[in-house]
mmCIF file of C-alpha atoms and ligand atoms in Angstrom:
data_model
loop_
_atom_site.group_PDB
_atom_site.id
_atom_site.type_symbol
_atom_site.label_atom_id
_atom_site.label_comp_id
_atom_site.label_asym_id
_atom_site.label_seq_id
_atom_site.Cartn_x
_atom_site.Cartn_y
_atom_site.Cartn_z
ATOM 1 C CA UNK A 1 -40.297 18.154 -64.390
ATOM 2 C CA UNK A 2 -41.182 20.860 -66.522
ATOM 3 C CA UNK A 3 -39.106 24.100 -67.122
ATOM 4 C CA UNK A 4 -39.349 27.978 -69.014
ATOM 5 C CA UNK A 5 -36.443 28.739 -70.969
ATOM 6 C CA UNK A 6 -36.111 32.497 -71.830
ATOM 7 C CA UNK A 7 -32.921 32.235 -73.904
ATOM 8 C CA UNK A 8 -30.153 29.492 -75.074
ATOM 9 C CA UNK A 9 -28.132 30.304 -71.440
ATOM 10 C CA UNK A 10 -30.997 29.343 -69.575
ATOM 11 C CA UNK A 11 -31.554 26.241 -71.856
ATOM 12 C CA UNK A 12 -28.261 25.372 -70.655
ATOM 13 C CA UNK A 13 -28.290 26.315 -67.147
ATOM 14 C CA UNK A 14 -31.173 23.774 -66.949
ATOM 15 C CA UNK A 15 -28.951 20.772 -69.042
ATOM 16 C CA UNK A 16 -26.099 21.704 -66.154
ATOM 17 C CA UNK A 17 -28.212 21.097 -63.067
ATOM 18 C CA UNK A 18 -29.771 18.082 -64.723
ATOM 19 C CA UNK A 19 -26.598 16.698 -65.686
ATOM 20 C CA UNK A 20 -25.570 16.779 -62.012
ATOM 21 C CA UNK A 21 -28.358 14.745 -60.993
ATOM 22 C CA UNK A 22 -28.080 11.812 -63.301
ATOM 23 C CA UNK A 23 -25.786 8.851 -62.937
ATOM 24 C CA UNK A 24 -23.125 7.784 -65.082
ATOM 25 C CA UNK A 25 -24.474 4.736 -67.595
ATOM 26 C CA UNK A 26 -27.722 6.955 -68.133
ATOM 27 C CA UNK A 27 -28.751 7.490 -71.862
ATOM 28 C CA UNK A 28 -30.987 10.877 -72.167
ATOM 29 C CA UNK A 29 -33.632 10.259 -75.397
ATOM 30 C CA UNK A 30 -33.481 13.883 -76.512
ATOM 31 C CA UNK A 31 -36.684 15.397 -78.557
ATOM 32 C CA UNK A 32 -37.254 18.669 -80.109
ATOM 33 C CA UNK A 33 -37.426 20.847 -83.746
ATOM 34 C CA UNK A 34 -34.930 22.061 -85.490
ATOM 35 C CA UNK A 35 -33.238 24.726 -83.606
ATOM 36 C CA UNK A 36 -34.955 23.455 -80.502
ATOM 37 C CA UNK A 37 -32.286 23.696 -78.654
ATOM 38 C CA UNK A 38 -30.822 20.040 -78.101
ATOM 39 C CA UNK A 39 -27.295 21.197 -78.215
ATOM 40 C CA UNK A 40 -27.756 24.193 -76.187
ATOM 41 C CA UNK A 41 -29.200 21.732 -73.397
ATOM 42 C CA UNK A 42 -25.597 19.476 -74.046
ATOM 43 C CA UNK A 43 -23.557 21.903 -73.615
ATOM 44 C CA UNK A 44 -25.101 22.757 -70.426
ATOM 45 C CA UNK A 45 -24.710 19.156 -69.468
ATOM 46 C CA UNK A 46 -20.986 18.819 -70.606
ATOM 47 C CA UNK A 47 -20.405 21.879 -68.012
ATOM 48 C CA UNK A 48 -22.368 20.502 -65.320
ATOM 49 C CA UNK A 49 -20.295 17.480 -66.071
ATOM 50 C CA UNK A 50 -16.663 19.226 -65.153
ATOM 51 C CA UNK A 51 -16.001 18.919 -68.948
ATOM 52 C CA UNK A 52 -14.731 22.186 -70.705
ATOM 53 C CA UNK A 53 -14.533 21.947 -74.145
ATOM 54 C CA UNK A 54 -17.474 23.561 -75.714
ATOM 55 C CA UNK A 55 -20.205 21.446 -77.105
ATOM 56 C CA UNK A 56 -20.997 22.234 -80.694
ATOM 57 C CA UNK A 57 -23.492 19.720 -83.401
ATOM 58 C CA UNK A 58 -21.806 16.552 -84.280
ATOM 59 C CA UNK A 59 -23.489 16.379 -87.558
ATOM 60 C CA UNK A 60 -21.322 15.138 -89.736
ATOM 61 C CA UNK A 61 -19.552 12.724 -86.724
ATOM 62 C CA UNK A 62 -23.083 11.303 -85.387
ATOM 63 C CA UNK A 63 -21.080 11.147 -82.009
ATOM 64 C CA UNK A 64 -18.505 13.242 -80.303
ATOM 65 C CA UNK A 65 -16.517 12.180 -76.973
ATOM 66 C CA UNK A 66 -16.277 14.411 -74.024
ATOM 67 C CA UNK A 67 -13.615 13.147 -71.472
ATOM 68 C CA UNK A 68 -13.649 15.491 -68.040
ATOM 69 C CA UNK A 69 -14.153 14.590 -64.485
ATOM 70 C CA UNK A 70 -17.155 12.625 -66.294
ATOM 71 C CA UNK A 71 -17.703 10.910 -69.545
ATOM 72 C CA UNK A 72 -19.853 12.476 -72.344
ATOM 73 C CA UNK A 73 -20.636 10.996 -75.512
ATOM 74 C CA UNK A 74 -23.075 13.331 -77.282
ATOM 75 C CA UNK A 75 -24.788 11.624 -80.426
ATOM 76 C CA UNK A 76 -26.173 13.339 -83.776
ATOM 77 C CA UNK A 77 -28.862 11.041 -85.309
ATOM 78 C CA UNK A 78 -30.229 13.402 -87.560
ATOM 79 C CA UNK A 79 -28.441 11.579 -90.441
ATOM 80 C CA UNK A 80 -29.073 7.903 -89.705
ATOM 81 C CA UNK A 81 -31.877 6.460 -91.553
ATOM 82 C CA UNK A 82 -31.709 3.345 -88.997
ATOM 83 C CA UNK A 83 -30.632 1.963 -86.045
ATOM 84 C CA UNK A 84 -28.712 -0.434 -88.169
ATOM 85 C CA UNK A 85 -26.286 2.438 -88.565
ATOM 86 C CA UNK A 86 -26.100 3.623 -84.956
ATOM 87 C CA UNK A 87 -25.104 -0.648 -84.166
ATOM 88 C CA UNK A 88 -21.943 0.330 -86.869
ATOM 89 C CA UNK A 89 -20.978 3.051 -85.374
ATOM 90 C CA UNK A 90 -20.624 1.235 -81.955
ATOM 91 C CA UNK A 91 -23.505 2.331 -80.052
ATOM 92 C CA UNK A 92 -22.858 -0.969 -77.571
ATOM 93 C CA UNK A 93 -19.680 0.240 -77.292
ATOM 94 C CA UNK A 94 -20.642 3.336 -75.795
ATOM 95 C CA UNK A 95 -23.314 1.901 -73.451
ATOM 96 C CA UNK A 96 -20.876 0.080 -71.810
ATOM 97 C CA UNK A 97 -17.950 3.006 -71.272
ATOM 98 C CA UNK A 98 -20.262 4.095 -68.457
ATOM 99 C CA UNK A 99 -20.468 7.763 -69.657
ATOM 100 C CA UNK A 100 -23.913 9.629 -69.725
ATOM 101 C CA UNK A 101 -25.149 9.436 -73.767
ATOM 102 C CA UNK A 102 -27.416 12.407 -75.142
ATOM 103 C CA UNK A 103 -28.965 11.538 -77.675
ATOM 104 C CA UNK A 104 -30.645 14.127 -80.394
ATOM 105 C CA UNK A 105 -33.035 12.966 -82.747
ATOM 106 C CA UNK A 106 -33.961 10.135 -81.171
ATOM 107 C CA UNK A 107 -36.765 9.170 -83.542
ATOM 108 C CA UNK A 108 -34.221 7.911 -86.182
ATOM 109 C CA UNK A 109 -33.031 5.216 -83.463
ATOM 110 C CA UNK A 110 -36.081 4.284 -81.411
ATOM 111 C CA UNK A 111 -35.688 1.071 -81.734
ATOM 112 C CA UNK A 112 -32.402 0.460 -80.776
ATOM 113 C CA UNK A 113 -32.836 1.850 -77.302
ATOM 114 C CA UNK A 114 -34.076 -0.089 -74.531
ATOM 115 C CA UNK A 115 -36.406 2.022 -72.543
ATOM 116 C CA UNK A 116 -34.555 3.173 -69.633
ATOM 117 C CA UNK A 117 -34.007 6.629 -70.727
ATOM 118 C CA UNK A 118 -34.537 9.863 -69.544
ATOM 119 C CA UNK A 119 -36.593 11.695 -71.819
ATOM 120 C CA UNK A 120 -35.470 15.571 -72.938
ATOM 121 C CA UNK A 121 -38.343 17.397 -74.907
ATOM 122 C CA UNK A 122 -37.179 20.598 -75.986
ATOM 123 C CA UNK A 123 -40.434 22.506 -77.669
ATOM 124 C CA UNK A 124 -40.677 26.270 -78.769
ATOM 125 C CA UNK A 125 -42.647 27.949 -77.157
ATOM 126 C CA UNK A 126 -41.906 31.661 -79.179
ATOM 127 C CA UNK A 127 -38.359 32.745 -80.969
ATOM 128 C CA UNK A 128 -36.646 32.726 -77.601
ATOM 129 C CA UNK A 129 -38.869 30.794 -75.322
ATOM 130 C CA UNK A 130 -38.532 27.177 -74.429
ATOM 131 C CA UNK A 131 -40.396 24.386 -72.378
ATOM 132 C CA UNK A 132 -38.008 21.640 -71.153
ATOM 133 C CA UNK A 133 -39.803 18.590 -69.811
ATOM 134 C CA UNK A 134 -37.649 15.744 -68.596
ATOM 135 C CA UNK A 135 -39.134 12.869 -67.014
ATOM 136 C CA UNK A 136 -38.142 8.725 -67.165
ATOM 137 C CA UNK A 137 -39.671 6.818 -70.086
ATOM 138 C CA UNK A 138 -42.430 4.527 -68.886
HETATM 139 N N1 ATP B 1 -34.512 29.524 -74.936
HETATM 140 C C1 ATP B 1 -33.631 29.056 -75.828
HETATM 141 N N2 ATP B 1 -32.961 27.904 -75.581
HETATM 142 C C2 ATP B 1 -32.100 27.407 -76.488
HETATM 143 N N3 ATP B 1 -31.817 27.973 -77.682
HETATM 144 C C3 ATP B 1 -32.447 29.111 -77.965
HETATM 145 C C4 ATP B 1 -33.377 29.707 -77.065
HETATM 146 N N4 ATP B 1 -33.848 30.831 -77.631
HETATM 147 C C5 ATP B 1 -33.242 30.945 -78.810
HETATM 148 N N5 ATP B 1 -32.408 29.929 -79.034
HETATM 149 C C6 ATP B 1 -31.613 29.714 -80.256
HETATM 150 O O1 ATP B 1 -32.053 28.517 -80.855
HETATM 151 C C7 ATP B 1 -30.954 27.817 -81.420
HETATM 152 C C8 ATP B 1 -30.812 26.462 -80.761
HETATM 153 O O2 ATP B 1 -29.813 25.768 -81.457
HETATM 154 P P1 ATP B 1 -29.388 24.286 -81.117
HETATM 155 O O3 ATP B 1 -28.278 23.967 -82.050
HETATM 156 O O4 ATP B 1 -29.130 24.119 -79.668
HETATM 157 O O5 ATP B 1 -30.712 23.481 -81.518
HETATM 158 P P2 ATP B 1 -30.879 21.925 -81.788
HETATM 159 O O6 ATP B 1 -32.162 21.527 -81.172
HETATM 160 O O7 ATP B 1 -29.665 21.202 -81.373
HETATM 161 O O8 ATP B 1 -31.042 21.884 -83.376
HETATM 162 P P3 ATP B 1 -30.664 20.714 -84.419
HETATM 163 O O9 ATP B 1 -31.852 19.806 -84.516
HETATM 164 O O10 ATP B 1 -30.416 21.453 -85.700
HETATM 165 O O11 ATP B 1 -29.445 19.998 -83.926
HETATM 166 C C9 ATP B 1 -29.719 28.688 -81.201
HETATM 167 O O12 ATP B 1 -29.532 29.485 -82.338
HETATM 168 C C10 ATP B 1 -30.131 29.533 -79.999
HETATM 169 O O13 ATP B 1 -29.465 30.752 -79.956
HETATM 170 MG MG1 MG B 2 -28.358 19.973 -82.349
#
């Protein structure tokens, strides 16, 4: 599925409705720049999700819990240099709480995952324009 984002609302309009469609256990393999609007699209999910604390970067946490009528746990990889590190921080752990995991920067952990995500790409189209394409991983 492809969508036009025309500003950060939309981006997250478009994380809420996905959010709602995916199942509880399901890891979503986020891609995208700088800026891209990753977080934007998880805090759309985390309110499609009945959770209402607002979504912000976990930078300097790599992962942040979100606990309302669903499970959340939004993940930061920016600053892992391997998957080694995600295994420390308890990624099995998480997999098995049966919350939905986003995942930004997925490149830095590729492979640690096991192929059954759903795939975000978040690419700029202009300053305020976005294309979101979501689809399964092969
Ligand atoms: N259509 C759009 N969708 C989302 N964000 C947009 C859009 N247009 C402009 N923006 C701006 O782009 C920025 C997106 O920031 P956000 O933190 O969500 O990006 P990110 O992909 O998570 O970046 P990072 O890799 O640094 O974590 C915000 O400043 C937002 O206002
Ligand atoms: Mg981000």
């Amino acid at each position: 599925m492809e969508f036009i984002s025309r500003n950060e609302i939309e981006t997250e309009n478009v994380g809420a409705v996905f959010a709602q469609s995916i199942p509880n256990g399901t890891v979503v393999a986020m891609y995208g720049d700088l800026g891209a609007g990753k977080t934007a699209f998880v805090r759309g999910m985390a309110r499609g999700m009945g959770i209402e604390a607002r979504v912000n970067s976990p930078t300097f946490t790599i992962v942040n819990e979100y606990i309302g009528q669903r499970q959340l746990f939004h993940f930061d990889m920016y600053r892992l240099g391997s998957s080694d590190e995600l295994f420390d921080i308890g990624w099995e752990d998480y997999l098995s709480r049966g919350g939905v995991c986003a995942v930004e920067w997925t490149e830095n952990v590729e492979d640690a995952l096991e192929g059954d995500e759903i795939v975000v790409k978040i690419e700029k189209i202009s300053d305020t324009e976005r294309r979101i394409t979501i689809e399964e991983r092969e």
